[in-house]
Short mmCIF file of C-alpha atoms in Angstrom, two decimals:
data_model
loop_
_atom_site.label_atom_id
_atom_site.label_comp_id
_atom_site.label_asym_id
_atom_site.label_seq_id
_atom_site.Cartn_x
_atom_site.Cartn_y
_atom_site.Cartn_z
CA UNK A 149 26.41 -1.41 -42.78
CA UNK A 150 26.59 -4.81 -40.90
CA UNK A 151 23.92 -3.65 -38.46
CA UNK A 152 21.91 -2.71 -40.88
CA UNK A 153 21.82 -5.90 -42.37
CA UNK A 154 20.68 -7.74 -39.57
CA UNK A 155 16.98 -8.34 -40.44
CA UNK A 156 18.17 -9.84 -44.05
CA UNK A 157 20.33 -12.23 -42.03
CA UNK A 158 16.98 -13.44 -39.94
CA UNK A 159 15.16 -14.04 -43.16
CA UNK A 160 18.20 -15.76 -43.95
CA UNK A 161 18.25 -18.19 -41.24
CA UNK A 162 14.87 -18.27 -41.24
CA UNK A 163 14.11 -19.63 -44.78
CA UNK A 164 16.90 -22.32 -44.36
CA UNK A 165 15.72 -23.54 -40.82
CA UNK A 166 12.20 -24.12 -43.05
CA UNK A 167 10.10 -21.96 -40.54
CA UNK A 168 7.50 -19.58 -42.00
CA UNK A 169 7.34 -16.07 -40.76
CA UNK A 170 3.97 -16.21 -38.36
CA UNK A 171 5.90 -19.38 -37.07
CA UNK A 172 8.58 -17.93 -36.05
CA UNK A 173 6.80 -14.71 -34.48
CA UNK A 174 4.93 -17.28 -32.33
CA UNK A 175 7.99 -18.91 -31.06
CA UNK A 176 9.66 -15.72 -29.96
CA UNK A 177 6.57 -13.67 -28.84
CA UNK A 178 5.67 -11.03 -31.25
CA UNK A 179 3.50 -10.34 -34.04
CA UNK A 180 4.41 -11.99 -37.77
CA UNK A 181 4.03 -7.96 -38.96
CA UNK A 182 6.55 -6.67 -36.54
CA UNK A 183 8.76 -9.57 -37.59
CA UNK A 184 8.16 -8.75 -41.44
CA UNK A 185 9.22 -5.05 -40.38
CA UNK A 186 12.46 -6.82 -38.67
CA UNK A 187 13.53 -8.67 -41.81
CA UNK A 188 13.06 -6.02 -44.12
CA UNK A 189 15.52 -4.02 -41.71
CA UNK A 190 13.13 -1.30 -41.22
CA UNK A 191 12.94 -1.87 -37.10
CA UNK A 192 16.29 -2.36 -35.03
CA UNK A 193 16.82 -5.16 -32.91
CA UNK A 194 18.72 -6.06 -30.05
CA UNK A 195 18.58 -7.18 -26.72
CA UNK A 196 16.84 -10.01 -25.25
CA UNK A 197 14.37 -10.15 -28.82
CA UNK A 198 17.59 -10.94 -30.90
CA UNK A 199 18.51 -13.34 -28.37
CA UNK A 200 15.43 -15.18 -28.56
CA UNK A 201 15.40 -15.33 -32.39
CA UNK A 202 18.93 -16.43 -32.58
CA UNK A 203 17.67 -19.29 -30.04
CA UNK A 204 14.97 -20.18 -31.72
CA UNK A 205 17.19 -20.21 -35.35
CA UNK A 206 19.85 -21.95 -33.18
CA UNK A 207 22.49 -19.44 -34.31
CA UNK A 208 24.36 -17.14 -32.25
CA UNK A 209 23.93 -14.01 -31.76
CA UNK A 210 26.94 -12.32 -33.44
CA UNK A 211 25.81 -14.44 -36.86
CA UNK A 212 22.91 -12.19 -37.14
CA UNK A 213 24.24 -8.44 -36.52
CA UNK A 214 27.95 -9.01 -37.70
CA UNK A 215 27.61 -12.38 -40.12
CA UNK A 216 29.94 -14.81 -40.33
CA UNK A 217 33.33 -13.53 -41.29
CA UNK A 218 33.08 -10.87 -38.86
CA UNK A 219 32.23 -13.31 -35.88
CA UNK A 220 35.11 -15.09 -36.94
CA UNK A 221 37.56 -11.95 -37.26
CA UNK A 222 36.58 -10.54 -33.85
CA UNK A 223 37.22 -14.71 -32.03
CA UNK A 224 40.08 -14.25 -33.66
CA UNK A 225 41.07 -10.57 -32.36
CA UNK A 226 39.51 -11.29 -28.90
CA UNK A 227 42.28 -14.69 -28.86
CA UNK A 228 45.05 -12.27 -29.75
CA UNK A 229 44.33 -10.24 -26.74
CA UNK A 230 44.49 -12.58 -24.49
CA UNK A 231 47.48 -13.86 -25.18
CA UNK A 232 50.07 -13.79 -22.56
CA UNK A 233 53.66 -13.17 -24.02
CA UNK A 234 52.61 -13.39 -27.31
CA UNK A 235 52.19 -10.12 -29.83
CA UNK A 236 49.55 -11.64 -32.93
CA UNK A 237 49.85 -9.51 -36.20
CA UNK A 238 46.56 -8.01 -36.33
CA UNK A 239 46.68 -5.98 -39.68
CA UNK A 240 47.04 -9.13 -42.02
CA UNK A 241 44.10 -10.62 -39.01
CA UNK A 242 41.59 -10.44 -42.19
CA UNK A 243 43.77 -12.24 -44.77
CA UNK A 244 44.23 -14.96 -42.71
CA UNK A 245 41.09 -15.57 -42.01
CA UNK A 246 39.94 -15.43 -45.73
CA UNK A 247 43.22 -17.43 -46.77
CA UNK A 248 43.06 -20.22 -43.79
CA UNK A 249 39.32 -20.28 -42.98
CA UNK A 250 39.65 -23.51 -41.34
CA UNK A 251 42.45 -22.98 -39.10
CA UNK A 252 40.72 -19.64 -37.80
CA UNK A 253 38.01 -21.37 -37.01
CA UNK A 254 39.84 -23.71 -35.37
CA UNK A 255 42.15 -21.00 -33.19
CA UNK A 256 38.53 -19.25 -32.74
CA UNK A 257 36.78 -22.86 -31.70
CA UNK A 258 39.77 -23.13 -28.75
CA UNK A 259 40.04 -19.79 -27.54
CA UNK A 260 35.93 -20.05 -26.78
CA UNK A 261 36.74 -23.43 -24.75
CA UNK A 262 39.23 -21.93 -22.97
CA UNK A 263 37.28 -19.14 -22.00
CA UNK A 264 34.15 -21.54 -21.05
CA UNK A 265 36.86 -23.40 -18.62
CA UNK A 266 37.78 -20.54 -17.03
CA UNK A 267 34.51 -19.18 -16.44
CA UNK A 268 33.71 -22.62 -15.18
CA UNK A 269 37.10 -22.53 -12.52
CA UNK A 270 35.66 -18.62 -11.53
CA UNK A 271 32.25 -20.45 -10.79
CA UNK A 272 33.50 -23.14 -8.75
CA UNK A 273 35.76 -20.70 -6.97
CA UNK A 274 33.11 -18.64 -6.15
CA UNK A 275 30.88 -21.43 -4.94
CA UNK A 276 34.16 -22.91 -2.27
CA UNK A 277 34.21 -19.53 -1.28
CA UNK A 278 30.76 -18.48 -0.31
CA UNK A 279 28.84 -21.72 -0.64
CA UNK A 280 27.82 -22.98 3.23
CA UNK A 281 26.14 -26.60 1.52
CA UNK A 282 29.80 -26.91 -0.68
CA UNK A 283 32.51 -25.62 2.23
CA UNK A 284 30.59 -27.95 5.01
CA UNK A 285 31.00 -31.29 2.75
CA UNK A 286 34.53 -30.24 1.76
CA UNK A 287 35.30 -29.83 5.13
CA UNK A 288 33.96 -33.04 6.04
CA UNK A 289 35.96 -35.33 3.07
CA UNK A 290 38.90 -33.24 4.94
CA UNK A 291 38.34 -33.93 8.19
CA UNK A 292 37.65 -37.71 7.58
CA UNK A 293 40.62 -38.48 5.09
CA UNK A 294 42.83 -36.30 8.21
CA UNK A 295 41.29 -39.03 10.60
CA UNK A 296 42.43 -41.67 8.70
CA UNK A 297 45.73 -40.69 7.95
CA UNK A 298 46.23 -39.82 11.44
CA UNK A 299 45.15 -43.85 12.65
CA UNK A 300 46.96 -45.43 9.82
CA UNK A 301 50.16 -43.09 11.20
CA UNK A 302 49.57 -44.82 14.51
CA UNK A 303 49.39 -48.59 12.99
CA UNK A 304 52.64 -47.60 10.85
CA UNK A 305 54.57 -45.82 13.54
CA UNK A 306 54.01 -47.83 16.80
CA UNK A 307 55.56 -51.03 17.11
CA UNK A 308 53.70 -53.07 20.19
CA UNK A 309 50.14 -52.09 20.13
CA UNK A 310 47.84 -54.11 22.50
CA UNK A 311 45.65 -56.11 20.44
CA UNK A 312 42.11 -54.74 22.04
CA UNK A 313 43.90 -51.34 21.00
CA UNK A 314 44.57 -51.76 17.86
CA UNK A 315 41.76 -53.82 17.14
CA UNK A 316 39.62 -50.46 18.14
CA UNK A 317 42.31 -48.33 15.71
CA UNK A 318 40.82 -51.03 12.95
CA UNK A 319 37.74 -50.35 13.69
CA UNK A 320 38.07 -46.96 13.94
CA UNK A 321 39.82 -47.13 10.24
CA UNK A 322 36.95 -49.07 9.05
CA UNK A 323 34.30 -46.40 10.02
CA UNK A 324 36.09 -43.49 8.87
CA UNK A 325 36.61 -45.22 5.52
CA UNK A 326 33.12 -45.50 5.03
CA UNK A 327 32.03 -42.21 6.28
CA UNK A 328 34.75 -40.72 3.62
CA UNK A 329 33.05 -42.90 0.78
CA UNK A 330 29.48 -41.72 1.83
CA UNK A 331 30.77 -37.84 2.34
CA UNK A 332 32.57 -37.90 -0.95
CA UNK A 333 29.13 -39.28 -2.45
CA UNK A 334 27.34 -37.05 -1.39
CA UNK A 335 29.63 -34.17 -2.61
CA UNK A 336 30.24 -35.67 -5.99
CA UNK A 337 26.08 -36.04 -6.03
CA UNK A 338 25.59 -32.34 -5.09
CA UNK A 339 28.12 -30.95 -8.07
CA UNK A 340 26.14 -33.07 -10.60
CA UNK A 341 23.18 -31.98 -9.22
CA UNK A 342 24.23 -27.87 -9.32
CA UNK A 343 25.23 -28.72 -13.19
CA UNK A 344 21.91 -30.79 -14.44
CA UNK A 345 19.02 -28.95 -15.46
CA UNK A 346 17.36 -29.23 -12.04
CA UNK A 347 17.66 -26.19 -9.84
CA UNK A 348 19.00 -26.98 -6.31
CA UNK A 349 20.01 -23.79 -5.02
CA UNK A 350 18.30 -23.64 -1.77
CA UNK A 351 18.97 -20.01 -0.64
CA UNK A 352 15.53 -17.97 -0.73
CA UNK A 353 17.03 -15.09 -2.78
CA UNK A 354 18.10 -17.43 -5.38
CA UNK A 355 15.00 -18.88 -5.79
CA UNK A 356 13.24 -15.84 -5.44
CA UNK A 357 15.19 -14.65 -8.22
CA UNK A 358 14.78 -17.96 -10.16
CA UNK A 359 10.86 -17.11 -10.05
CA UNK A 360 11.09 -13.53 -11.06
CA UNK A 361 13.40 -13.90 -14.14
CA UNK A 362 10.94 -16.87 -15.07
CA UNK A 363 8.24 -14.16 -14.96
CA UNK A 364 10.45 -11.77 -17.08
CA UNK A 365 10.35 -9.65 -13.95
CA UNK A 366 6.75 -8.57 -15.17
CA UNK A 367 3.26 -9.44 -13.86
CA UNK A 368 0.54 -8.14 -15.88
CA UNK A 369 -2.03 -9.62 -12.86
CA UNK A 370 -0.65 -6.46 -11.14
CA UNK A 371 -0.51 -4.22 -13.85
CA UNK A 372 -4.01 -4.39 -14.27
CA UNK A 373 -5.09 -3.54 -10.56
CA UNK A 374 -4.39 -6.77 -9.52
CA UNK A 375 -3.38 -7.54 -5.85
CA UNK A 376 0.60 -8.89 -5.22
CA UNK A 377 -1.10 -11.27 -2.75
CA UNK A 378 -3.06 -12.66 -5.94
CA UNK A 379 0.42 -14.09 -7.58
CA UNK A 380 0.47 -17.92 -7.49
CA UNK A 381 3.63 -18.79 -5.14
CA UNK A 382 3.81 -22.20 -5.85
CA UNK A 383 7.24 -22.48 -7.49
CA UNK A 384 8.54 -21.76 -4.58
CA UNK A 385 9.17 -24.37 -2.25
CA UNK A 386 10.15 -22.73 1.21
CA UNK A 387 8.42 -20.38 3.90
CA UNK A 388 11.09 -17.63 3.52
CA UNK A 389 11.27 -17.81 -0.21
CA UNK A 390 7.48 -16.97 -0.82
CA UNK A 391 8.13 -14.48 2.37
CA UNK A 392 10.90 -12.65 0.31
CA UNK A 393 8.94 -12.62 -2.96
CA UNK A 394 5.82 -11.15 -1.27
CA UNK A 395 8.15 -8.31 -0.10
CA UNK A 396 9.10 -7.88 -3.28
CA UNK A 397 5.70 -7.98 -4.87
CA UNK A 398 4.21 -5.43 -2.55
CA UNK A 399 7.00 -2.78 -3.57
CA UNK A 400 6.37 -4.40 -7.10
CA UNK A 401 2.73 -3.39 -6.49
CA UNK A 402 3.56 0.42 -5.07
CA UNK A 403 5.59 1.14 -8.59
CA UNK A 404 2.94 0.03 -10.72
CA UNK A 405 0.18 2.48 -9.17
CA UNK A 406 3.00 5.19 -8.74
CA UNK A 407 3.75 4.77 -12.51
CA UNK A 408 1.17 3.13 -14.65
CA UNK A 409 2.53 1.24 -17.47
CA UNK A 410 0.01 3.22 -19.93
CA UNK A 411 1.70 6.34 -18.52
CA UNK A 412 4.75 5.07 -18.22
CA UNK A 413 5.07 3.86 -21.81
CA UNK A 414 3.37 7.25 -23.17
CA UNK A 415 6.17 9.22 -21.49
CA UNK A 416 9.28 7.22 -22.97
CA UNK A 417 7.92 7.61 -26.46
CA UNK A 418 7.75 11.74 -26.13
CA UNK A 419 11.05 11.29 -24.50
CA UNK A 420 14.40 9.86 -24.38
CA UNK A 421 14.93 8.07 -21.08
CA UNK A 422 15.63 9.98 -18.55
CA UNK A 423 14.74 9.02 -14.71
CA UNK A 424 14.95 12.17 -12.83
CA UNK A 425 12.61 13.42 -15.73
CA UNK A 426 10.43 10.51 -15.23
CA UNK A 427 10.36 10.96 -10.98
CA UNK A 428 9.15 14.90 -11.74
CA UNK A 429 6.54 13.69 -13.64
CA UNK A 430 5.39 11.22 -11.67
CA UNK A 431 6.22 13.01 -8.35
CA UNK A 432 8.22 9.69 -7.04
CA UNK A 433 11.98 9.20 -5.63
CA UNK A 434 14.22 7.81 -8.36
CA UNK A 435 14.47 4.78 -6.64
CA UNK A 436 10.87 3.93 -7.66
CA UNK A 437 11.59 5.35 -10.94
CA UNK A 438 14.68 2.69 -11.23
CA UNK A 439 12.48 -0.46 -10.09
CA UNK A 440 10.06 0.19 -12.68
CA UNK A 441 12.34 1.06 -15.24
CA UNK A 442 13.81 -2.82 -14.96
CA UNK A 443 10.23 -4.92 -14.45
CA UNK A 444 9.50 -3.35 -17.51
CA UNK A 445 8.22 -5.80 -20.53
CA UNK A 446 11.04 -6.47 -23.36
CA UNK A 447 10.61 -4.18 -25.71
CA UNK A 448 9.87 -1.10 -24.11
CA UNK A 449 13.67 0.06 -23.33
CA UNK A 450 14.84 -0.96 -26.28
CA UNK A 451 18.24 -2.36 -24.66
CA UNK A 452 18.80 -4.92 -22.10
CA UNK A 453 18.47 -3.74 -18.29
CA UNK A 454 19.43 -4.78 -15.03
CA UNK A 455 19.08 -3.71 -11.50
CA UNK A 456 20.92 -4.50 -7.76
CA UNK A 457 19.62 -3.54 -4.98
CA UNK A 458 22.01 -3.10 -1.82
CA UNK A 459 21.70 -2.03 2.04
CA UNK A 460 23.95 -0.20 3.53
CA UNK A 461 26.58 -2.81 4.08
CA UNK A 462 26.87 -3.28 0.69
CA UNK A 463 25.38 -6.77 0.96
CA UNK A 464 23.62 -7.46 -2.03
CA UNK A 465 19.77 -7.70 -1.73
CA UNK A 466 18.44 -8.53 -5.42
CA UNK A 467 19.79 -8.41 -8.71
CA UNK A 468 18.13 -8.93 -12.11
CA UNK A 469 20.96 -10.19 -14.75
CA UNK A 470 21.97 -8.47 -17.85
CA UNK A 471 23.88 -9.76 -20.83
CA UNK A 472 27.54 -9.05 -20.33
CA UNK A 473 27.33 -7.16 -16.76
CA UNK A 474 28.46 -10.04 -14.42
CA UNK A 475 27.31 -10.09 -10.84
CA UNK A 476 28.44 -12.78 -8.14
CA UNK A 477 25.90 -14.98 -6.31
CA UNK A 478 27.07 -13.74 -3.11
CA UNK A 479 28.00 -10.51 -2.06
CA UNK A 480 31.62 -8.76 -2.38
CA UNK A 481 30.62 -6.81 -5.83
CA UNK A 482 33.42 -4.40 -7.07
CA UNK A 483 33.62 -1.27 -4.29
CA UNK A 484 33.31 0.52 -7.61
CA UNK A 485 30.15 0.09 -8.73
CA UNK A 486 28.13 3.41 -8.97
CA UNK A 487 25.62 1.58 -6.28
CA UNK A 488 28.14 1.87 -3.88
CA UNK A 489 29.09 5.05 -4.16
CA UNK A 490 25.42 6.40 -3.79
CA UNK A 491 25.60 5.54 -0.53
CA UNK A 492 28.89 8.01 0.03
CA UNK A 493 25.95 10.51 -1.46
CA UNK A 494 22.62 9.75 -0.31
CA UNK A 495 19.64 11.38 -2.17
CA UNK A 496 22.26 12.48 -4.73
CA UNK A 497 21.58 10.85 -8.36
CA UNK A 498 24.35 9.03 -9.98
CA UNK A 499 24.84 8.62 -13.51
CA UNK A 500 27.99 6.86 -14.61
CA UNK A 501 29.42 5.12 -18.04
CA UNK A 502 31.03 2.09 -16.83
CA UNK A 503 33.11 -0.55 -18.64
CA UNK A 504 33.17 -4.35 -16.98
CA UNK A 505 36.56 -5.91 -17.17
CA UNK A 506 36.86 -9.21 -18.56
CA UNK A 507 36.56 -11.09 -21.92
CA UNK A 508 34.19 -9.00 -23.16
CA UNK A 509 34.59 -5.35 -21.81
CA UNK A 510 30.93 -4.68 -22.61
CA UNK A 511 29.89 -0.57 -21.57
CA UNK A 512 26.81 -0.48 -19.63
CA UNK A 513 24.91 3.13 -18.37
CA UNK A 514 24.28 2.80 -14.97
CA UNK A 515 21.61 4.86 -12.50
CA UNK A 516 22.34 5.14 -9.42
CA UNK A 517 20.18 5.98 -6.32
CA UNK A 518 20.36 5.81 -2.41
CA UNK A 519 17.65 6.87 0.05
CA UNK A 520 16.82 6.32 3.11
CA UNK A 521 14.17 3.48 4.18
CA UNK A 522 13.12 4.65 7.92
CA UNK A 523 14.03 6.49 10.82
CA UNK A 524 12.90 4.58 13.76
CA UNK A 525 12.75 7.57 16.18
CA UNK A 526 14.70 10.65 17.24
CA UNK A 527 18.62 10.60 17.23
CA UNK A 528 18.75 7.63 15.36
CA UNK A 529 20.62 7.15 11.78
CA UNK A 530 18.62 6.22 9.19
CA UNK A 531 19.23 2.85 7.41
CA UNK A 532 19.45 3.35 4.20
CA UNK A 533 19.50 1.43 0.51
CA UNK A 534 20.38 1.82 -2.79
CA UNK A 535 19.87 1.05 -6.14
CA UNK A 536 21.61 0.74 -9.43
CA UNK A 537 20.03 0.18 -13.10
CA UNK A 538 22.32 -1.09 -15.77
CA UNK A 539 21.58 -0.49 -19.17
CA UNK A 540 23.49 -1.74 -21.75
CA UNK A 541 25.18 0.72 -24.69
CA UNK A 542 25.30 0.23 -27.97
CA UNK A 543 28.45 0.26 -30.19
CA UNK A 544 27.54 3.60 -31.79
CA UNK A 545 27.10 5.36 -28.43
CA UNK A 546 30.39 4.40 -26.84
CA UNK A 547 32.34 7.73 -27.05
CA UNK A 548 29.52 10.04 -25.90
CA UNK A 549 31.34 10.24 -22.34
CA UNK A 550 34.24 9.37 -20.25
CA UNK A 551 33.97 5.46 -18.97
CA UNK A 552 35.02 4.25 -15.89
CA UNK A 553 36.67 0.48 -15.47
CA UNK A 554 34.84 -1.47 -13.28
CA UNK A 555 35.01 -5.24 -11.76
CA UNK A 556 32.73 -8.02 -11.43
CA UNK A 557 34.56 -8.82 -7.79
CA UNK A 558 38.22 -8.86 -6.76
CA UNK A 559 38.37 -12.11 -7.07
CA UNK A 560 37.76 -12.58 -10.77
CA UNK A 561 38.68 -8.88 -11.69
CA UNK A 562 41.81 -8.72 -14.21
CA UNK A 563 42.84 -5.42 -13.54
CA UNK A 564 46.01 -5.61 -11.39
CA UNK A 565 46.60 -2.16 -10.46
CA UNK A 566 43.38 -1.52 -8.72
CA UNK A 567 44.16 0.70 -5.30
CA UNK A 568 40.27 -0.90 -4.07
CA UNK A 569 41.12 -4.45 -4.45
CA UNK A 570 40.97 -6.62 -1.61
CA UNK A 571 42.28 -10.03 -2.38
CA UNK A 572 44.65 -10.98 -5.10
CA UNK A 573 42.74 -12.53 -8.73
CA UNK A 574 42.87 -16.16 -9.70
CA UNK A 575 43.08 -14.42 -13.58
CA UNK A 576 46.73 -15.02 -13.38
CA UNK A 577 49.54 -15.99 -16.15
CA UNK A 578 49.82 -19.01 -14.37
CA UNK A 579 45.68 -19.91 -14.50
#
């Protein structure tokens, strides 16, 4: 019934944020008819659309499906959870909301900050780990403050030191304390900079990445017979990050004349989605039919979707985010993941329900695919890739099929008694 409610809720919001309806349509990219059809609950919504509405009505989310009293009630439950030790009553969890609204909201208000620090300690784990710029300037503040605790032990500890001597071991002190001040600068300058709204990331991919989710992964210049080589670069800053994202344009470019959107879109409204359908049709690998399927425009799916691409290391080669369906910067993904084990299966399609561990246990479908990309000549292996689209489920189609438990990475992964897991979790009792 909630769900069903949630275009009343918009008009809601809407009418007390003073915006008029073709206002708001503007602001959030559709038409002000599709958003009349919205907020008289006769089209569903979801995705990156309700995202954007909630944005632009500065609400969250969860106000406009659930309202209110349930976003509180399901804080509340997610809290009890997590609790270590602890065993909350959750059948009078309703009355105590309605009875003590304000210390709810409270309990609520502190479990979300919490949450946000540990995210924010996974983060900064993940970045000492894996990030060369970060480990290099740590090491340095290490290596100087070991310098000058190892020249001050030499002042404290020997009695008769010559005077040039020790005039050098002042010296010596002197320089080190200033190259620790300037190091530790620098490395209190970089965080800040990595948490302003500048981006500073540095690594092609990233910034490839950084380019292609500002285009919404979608470039109608191509679409409409277009040339990749035609796509202004200019965002990006370095020679290997505009080499990347031409690579990735000219496969862009392959999909689109493979499967034209006007096709494309024609065959998912006589259909539900279904890629090996979709690669008969259009006489392509599923692969191709799995790139498309993610650069397509909001709205056409239905339902937020992803995509990672990996070789045959298992290095990650591009990923395209998806609410709820964490993926590290770096590589060392959960061994898991149906992407890897296409490659145990190559040319074999893989269709898996998968649950994420973590706060939010979202369920995702995911479509896997591996293939190979050459074979240089004869008697030699092919190398070969794979790829994995992750579409998120809704509520209503949970129990259609048996779900797997998945991990973002080992190193952030709560579940304890995983035989695959390669390094103990920092989600301990203790953190």
């Amino acid at each position: 019934m909630r769900d069903t409610l949630t275009g009343s809720r918009i008009r809601e919001r809407r009418q007390i944020a003073g915006l008029r309806q073709a206002e708001l349509a503007r602001q959030v990219g559709i038409s002000a008819s599709y958003l009349n059809l919205i907020e008289h609950n006769r089209r569903r919504i979801g995705g990156k659309l309700l995202v954007d509405i909630a944005g632009a009505l500065a609400v969250e989310p969860s106000v406009l499906t659930q309202g209110i009293e349930a976003t509180l009630i399901a804080a509340l439950r997610e809290a009890a959870a997590d609790a270590v030790g602890q065993q909350a009553e959750l059948d009078g969890l309703e009355e105590f909301a309605g009875r003590f609204p304000g210390w709810a909201g409270v309990l609520a208000q502190m479990h979300r900050r919490v949450v946000s620090l540990e995210r924010t300690v996974e983060t900064l784990s993940d970045r000492l780990t894996h990030d060369p710029h970060l480990a290099a300037s740590v090491h340095e503040v290490l290596s100087t403050a070991a310098a000058i605790r190892s020249t001050a032990a030499i002042l404290a500890d020997t009695q008769d030191i010559d005077p040039e001597w020790q005039d050098r071991f002042h010296s010596n002190l002197h320089q080190d304390a200033e190259r620790l001040a300037e190091s530790s600068k620098s490395l209190v300058a970089y965080l800040d900079e990595s948490d302003s709204d500048g981006d500073h990331r540095g690594v092609p991919m990233e910034d490839v990445e950084a380019f292609l989710e500002a285009r919404g992964h979608h470039f109608p210049e191509v679409e409409q017979g277009g040339r990749d080589a035609d796509i202004d670069l200019s965002a990006l800053e370095s020679t290997a990050a505009k080499t990347v994202a031409l690579d990735f344009l000219k496969v862009y470019a392959a999909d689109a004349r493979a499967m034209p959107l006007d096709q494309l879109q024609a065959a998912l409204d006589q259909a539900p989605l279904d890629p090996l359908q979709l690669a008969a049709r259009f006489s392509v690998n599923v692969a191709t039919v799995l790139r498309r399927l993610a650069a397509l425009p909001g709205g056409y799916l239905g339902r937020p979707t992803g995509l990672v691409v990996c070789d045959a290391s298992g290095s990650i080669l591009f990923s395209k985010s998806v609410p709820g369906f964490a993926m590290p910067r770096f590589g060392e993904a959960c061994p898991l993941w149906p992407l890897f084990q296409a490659l145990n299966r190559p040319l074999v399609p893989i269709r898996k329900r998968i649950v994420q561990l973590g706060r939010t246990a979202a369920v995702f479908d995911c479509y896997a695919y591996a293939w190979p990309q050459h074979i240089s000549g004869f008697d030699d292996g092919p190398v070969y890739r794979s790829v994995m689209l992750v579409r998120s489920v809704e509520d209503d189609a949970q129990g259609e099929q048996a779900v797997a438990r998945v991990g973002p990475s080992c190193r952030v992964c709560p579940s304890s008694d995983c035989v695959s897991r390669r390094e103990p979790s920092i989600l301990s009792e203790r953190f």
